[in-house]
PDB file of C-alpha atoms in Angstrom:
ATOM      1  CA  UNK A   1       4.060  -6.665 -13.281  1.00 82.00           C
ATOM      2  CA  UNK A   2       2.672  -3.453 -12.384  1.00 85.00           C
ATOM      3  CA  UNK A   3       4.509  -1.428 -14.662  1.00 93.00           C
ATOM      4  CA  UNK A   4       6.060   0.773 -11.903  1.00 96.00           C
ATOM      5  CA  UNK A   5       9.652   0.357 -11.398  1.00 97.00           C
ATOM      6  CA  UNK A   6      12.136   0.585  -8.363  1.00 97.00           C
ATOM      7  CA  UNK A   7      15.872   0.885  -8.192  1.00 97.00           C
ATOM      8  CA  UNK A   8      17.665  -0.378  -6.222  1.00 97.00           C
ATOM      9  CA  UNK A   9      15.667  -3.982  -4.832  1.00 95.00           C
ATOM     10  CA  UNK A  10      18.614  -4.150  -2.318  1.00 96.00           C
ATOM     11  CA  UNK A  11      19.939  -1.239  -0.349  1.00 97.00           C
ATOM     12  CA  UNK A  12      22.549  -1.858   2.620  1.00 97.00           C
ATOM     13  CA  UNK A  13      24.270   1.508   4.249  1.00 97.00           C
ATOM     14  CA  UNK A  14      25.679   1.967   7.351  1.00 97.00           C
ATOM     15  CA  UNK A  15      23.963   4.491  10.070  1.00 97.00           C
ATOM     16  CA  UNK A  16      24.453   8.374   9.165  1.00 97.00           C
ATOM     17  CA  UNK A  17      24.665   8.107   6.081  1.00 97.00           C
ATOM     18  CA  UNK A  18      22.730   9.189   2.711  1.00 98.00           C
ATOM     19  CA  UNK A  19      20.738   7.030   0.155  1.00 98.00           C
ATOM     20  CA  UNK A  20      18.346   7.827  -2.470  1.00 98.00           C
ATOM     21  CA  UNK A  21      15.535   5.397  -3.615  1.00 98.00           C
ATOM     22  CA  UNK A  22      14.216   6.224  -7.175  1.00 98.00           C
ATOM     23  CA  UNK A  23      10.465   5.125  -8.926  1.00 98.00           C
ATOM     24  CA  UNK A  24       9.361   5.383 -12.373  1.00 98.00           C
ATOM     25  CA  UNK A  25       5.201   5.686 -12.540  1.00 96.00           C
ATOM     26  CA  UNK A  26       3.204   3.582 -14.528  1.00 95.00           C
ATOM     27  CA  UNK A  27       3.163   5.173 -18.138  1.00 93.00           C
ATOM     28  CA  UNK A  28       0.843   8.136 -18.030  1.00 89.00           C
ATOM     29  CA  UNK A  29       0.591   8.250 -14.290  1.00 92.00           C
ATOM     30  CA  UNK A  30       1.141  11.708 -13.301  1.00 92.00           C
ATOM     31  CA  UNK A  31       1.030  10.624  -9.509  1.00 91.00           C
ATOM     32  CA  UNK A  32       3.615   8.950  -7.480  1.00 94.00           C
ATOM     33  CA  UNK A  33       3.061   7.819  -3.711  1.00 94.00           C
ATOM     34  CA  UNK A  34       6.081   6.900  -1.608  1.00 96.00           C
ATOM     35  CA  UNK A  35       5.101   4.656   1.614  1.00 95.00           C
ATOM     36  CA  UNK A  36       7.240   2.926   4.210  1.00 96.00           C
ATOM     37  CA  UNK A  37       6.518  -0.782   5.338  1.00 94.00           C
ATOM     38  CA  UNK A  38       8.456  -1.550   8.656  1.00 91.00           C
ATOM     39  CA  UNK A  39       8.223  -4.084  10.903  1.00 83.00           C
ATOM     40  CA  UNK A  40       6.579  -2.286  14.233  1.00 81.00           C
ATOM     41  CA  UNK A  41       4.677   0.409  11.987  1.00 80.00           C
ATOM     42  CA  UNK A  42       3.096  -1.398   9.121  1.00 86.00           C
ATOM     43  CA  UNK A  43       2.883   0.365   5.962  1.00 91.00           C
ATOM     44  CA  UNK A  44       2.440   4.171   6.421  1.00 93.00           C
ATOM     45  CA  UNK A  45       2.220   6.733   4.035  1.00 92.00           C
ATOM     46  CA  UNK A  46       4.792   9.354   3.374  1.00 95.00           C
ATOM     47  CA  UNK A  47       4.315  11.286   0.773  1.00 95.00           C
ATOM     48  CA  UNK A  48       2.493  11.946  -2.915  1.00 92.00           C
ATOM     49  CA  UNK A  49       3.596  14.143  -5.628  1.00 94.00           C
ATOM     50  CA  UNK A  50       1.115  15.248  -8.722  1.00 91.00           C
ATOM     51  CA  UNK A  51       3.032  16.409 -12.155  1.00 92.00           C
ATOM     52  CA  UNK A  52       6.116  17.204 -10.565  1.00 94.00           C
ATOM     53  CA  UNK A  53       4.213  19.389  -7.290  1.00 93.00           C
ATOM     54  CA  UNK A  54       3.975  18.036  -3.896  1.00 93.00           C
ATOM     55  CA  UNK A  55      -0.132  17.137  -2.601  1.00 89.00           C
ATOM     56  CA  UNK A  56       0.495  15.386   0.375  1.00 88.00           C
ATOM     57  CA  UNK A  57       2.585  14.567   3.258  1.00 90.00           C
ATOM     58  CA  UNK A  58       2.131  11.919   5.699  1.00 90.00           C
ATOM     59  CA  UNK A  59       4.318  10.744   8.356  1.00 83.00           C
ATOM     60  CA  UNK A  60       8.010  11.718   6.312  1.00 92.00           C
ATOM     61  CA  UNK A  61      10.900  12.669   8.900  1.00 94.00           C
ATOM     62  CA  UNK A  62      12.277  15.799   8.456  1.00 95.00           C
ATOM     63  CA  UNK A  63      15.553  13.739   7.648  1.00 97.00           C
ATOM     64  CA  UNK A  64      13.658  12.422   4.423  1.00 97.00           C
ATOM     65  CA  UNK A  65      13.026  14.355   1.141  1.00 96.00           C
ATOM     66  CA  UNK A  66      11.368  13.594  -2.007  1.00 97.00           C
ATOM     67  CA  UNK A  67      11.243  15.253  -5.687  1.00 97.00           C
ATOM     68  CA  UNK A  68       9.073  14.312  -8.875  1.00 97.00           C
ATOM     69  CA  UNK A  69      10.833  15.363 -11.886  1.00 97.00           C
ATOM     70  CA  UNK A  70       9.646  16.671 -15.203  1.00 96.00           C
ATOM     71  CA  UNK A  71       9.975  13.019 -16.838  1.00 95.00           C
ATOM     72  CA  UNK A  72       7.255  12.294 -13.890  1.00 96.00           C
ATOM     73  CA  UNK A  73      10.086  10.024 -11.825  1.00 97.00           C
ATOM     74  CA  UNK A  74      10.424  10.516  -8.258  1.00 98.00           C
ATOM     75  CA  UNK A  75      13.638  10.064  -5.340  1.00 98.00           C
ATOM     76  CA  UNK A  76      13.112   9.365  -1.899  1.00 98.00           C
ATOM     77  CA  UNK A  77      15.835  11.186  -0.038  1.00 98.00           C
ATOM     78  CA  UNK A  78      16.895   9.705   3.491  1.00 98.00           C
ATOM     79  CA  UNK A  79      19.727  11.256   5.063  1.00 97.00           C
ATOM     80  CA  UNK A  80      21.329  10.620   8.415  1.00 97.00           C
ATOM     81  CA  UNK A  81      20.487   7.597   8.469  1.00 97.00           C
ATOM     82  CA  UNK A  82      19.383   5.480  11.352  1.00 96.00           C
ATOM     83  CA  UNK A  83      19.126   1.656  12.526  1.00 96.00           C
ATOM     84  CA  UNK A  84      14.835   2.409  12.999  1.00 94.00           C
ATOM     85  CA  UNK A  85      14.863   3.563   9.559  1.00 96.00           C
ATOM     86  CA  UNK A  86      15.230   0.250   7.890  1.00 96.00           C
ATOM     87  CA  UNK A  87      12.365  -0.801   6.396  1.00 96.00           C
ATOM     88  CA  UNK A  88      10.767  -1.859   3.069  1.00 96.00           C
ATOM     89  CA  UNK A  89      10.140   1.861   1.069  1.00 97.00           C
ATOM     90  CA  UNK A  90       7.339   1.417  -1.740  1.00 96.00           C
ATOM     91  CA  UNK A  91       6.443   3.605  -4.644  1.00 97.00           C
ATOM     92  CA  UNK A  92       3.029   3.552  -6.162  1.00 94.00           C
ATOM     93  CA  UNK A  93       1.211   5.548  -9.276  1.00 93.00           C
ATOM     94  CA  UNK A  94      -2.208   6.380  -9.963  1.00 88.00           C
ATOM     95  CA  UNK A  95      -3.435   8.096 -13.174  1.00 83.00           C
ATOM     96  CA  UNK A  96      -4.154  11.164 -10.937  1.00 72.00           C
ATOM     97  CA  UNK A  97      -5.229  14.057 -10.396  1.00 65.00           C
ATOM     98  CA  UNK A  98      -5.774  14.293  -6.742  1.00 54.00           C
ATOM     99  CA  UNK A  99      -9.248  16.035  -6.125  1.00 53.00           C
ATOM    100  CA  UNK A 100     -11.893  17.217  -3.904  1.00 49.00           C
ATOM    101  CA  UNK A 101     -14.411  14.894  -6.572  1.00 47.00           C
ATOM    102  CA  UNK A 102     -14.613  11.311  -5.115  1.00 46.00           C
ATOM    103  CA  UNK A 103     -15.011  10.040  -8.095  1.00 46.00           C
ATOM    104  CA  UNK A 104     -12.217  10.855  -9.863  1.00 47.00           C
ATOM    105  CA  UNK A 105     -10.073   8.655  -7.440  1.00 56.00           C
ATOM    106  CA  UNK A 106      -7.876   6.122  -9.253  1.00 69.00           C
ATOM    107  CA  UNK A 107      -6.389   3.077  -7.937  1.00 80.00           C
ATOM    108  CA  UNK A 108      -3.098   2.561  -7.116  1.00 86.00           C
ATOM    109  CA  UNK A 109      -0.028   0.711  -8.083  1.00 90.00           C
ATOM    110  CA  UNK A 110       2.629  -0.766  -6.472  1.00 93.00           C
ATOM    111  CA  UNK A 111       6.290  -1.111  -7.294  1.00 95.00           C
ATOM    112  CA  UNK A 112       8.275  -4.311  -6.119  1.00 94.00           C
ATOM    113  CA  UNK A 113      10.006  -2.120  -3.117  1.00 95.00           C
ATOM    114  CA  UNK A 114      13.574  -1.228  -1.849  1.00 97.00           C
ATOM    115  CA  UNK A 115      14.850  -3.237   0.891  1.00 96.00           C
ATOM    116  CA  UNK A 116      16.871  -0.332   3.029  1.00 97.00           C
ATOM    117  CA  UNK A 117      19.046  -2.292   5.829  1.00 97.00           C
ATOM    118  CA  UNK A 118      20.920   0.730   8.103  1.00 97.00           C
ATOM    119  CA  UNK A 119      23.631  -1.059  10.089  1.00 95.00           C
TER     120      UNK A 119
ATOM    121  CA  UNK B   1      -6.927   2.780  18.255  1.00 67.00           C
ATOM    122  CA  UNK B   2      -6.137   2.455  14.535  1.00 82.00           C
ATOM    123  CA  UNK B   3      -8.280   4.420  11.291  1.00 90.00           C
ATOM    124  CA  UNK B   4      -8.277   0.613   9.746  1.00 94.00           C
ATOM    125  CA  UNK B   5      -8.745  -2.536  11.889  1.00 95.00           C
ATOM    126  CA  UNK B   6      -8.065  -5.599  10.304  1.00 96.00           C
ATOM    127  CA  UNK B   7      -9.443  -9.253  11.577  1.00 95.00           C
ATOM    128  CA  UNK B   8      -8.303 -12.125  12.534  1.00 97.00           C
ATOM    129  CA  UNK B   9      -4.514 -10.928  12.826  1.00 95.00           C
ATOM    130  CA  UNK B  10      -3.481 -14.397  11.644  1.00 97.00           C
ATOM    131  CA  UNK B  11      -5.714 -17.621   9.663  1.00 97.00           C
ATOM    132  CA  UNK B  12      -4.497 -21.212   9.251  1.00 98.00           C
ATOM    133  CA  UNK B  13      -6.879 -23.352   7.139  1.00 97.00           C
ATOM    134  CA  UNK B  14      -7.261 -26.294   4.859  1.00 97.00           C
ATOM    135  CA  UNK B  15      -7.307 -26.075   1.339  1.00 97.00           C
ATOM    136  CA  UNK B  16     -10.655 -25.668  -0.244  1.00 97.00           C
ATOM    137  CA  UNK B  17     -12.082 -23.931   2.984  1.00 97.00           C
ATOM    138  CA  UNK B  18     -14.110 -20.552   2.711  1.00 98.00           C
ATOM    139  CA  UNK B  19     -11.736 -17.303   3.731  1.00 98.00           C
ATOM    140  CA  UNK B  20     -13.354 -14.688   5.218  1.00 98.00           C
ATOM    141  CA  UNK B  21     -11.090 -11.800   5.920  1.00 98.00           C
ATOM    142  CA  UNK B  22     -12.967  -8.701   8.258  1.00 98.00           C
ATOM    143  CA  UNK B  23     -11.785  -4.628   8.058  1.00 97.00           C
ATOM    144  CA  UNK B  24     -13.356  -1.973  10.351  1.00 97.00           C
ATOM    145  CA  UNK B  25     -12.636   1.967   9.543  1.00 95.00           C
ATOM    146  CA  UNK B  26     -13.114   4.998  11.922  1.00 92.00           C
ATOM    147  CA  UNK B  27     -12.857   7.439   9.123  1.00 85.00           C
ATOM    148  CA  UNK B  28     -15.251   8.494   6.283  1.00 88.00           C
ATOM    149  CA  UNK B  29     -13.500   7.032   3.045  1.00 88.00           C
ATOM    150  CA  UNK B  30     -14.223   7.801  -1.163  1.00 85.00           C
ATOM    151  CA  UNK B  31     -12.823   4.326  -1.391  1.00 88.00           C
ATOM    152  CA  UNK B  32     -11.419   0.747   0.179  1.00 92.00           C
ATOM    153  CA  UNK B  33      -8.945  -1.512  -0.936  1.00 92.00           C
ATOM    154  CA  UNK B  34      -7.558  -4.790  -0.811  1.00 95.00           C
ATOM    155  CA  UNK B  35      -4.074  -5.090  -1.437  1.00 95.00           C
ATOM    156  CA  UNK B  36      -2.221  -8.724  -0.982  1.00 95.00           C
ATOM    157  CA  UNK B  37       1.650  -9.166  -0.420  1.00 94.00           C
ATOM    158  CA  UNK B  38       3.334 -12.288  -1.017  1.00 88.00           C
ATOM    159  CA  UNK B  39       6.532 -13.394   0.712  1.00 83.00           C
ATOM    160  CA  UNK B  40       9.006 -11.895  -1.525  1.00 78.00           C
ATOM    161  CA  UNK B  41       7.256  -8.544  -0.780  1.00 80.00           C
ATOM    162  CA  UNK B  42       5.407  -7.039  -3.468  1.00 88.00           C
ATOM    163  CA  UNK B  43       1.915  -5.859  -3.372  1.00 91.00           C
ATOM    164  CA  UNK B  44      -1.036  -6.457  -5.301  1.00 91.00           C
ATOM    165  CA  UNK B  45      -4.168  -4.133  -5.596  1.00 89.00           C
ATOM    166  CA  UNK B  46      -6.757  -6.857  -5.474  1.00 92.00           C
ATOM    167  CA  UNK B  47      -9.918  -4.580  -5.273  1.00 91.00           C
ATOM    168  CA  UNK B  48     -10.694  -1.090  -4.823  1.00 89.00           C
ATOM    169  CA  UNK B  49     -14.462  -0.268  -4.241  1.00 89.00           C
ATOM    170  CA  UNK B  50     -16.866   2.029  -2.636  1.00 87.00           C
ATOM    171  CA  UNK B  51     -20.171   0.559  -2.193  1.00 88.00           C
ATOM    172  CA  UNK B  52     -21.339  -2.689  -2.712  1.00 91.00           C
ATOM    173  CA  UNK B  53     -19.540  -5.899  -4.071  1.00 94.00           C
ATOM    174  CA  UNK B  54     -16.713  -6.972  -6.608  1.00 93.00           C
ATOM    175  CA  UNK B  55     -15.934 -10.514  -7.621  1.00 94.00           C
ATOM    176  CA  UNK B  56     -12.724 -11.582  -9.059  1.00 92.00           C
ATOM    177  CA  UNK B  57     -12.357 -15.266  -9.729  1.00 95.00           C
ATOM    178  CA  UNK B  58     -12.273 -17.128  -5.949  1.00 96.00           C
ATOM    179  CA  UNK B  59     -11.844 -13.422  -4.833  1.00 96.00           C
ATOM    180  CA  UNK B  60     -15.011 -11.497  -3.343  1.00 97.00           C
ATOM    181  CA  UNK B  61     -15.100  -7.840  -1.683  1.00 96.00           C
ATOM    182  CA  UNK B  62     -17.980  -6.312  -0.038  1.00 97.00           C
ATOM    183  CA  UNK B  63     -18.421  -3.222   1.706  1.00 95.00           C
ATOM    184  CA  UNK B  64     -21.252  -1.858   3.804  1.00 95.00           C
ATOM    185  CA  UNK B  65     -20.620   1.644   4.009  1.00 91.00           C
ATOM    186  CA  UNK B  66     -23.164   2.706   7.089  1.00 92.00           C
ATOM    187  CA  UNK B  67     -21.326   0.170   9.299  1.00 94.00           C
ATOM    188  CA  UNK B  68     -18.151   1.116   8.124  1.00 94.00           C
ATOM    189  CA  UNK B  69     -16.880  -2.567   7.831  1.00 96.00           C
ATOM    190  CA  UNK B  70     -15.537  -4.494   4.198  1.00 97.00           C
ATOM    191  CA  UNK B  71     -15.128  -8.538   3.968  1.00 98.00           C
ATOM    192  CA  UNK B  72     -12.719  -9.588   1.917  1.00 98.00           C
ATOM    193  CA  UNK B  73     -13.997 -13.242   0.671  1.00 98.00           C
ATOM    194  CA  UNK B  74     -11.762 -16.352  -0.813  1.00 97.00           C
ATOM    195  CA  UNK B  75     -13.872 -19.866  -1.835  1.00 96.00           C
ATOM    196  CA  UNK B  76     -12.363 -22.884  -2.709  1.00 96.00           C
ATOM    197  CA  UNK B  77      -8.748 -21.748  -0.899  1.00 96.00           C
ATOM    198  CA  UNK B  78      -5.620 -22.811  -2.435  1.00 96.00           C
ATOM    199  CA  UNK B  79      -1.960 -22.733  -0.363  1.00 95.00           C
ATOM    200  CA  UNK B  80      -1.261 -20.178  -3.380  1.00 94.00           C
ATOM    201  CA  UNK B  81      -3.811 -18.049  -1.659  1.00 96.00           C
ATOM    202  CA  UNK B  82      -0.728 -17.545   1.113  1.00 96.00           C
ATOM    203  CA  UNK B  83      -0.429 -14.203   1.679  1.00 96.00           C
ATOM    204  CA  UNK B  84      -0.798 -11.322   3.793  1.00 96.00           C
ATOM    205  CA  UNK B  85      -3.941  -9.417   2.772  1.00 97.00           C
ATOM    206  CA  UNK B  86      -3.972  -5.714   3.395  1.00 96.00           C
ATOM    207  CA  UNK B  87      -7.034  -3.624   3.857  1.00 96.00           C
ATOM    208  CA  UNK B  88      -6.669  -0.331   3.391  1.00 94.00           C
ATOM    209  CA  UNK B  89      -8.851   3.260   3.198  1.00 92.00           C
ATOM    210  CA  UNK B  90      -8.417   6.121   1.038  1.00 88.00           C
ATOM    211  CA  UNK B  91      -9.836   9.330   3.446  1.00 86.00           C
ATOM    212  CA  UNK B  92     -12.252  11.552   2.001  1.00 84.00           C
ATOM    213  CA  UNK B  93     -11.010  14.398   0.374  1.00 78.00           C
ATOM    214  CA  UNK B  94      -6.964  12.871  -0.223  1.00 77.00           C
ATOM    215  CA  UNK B  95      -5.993  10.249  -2.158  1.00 71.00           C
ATOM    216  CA  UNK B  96      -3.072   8.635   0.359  1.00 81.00           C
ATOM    217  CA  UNK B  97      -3.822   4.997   1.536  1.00 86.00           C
ATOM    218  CA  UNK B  98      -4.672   4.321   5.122  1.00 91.00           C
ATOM    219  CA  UNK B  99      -3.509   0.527   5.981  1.00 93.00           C
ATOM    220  CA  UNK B 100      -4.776  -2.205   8.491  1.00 94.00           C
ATOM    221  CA  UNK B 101      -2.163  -4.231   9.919  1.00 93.00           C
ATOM    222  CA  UNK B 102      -2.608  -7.073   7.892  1.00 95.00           C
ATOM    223  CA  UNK B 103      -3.879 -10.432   7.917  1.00 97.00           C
ATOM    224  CA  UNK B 104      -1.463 -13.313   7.585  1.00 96.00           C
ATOM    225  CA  UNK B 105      -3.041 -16.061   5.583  1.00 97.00           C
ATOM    226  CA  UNK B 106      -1.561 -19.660   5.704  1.00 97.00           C
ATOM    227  CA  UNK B 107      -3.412 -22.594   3.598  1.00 97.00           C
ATOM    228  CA  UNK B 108      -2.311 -25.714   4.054  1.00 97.00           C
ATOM    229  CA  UNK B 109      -2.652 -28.582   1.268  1.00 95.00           C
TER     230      UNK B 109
END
């Protein structure tokens, strides 16, 4: 158990639609990574928030959102949902802070995942 | 072509053979990492290191950062050892995770 949590494991919507994934960090993680797995793709990064500010942005649609709130959780947003966009979504935490100082780097770690299945 | 390049795509061995696992990067990197993912799904950070070699149980990671290349190491293989192992490269200067495709593992007792 990494300590990072995911709701929900199982996700099934139908296309154009709305759903929100949710993470809670590690306790005292301040960062929180969101990644997509997919079957073509791989995993790819989408996105990393640090203490409630967004750091970086990978390859997130514009159809997909994400917030960290001041209790340090974070939401995945996907809206409009389509049949490419089912995939496995992961959350992650690391300690933090991102920084130009290599070695401040901290590993990450991974939730369990939300299945998302757009029919 | 990809940042990460993971090799072979898929292994099939024996139990108690010698895993060797390869990942090539294009990119400079403050750190590589291991991850492994089991059937169900989840993911395991296995090893994250920057220079040199780490040793966890029948688990070995080296990295030679002038050729850009890490080995990811398993002795004495076990069919628990089924996985897919991930490599994957944190850039310089961000902290996201760049991923290889994976390597499907299969032992077989």
């Amino acid at each position: 158990d990494s300590g990072v949590t995911q709701t929900p494991k199982h996700l099934i919507t139908a296309t154009g639609q709305r759903v929100t994934l949710r993470c809670s960090p590690r306790s005292g993680d301040l960062s929180v990574y969101w990644y997509q797995q997919s079957l073509d793709q791989g995993l790819q990064f989408l996105i990393q928030y640090y203490n409630g500010e967004e750091r970086a942005k990978g390859n997130i649609l514009e159809r997909f959102s994400a917030q960290q709130f001041p209790d340090l959780h974070s939401e995945l947003n996907l809206s409009s949902l389509e049949l490419g966009d089912s995939a496995l979504y992961f959350c992650a935490s690391s300690v933090g802070p991102p920084s130009r100082d290599l070695s401040s780097y901290n590993e990450q770690f991974f939730g369990p995942g939300t299945r998302l299945t757009v029919l | 072509k990809n940042e990460v390049e993971q090799s072979p795509q898929n292994l099939t061995a024996q139990e108690g053979e010698f895993i060797t696992i390869n990942c090539s990067y294009s990119v400079g990197i403050s750190a590589l990492h291991w991850l492994q993912q089991h059937p169900g799904g989840g993911i395991v950070s296995l090893f994250m290191l920057s220079s040199g070699k780490k040793k966890h149980g029948r688990l070995i990671a080296t990295i030679n950062i002038q050729e850009k290349h890490s080995s990811l190491h398993i002795t004495a293989s076990h069919p628990r050892d089924s996985a897919v192992y991930i490599c994957a490269a944190t850039p310089q200067g961000a902290q996201k995770l760049v991923f290889g495709q994976g390597t499907r593992l299969t032992i077989n007792p």
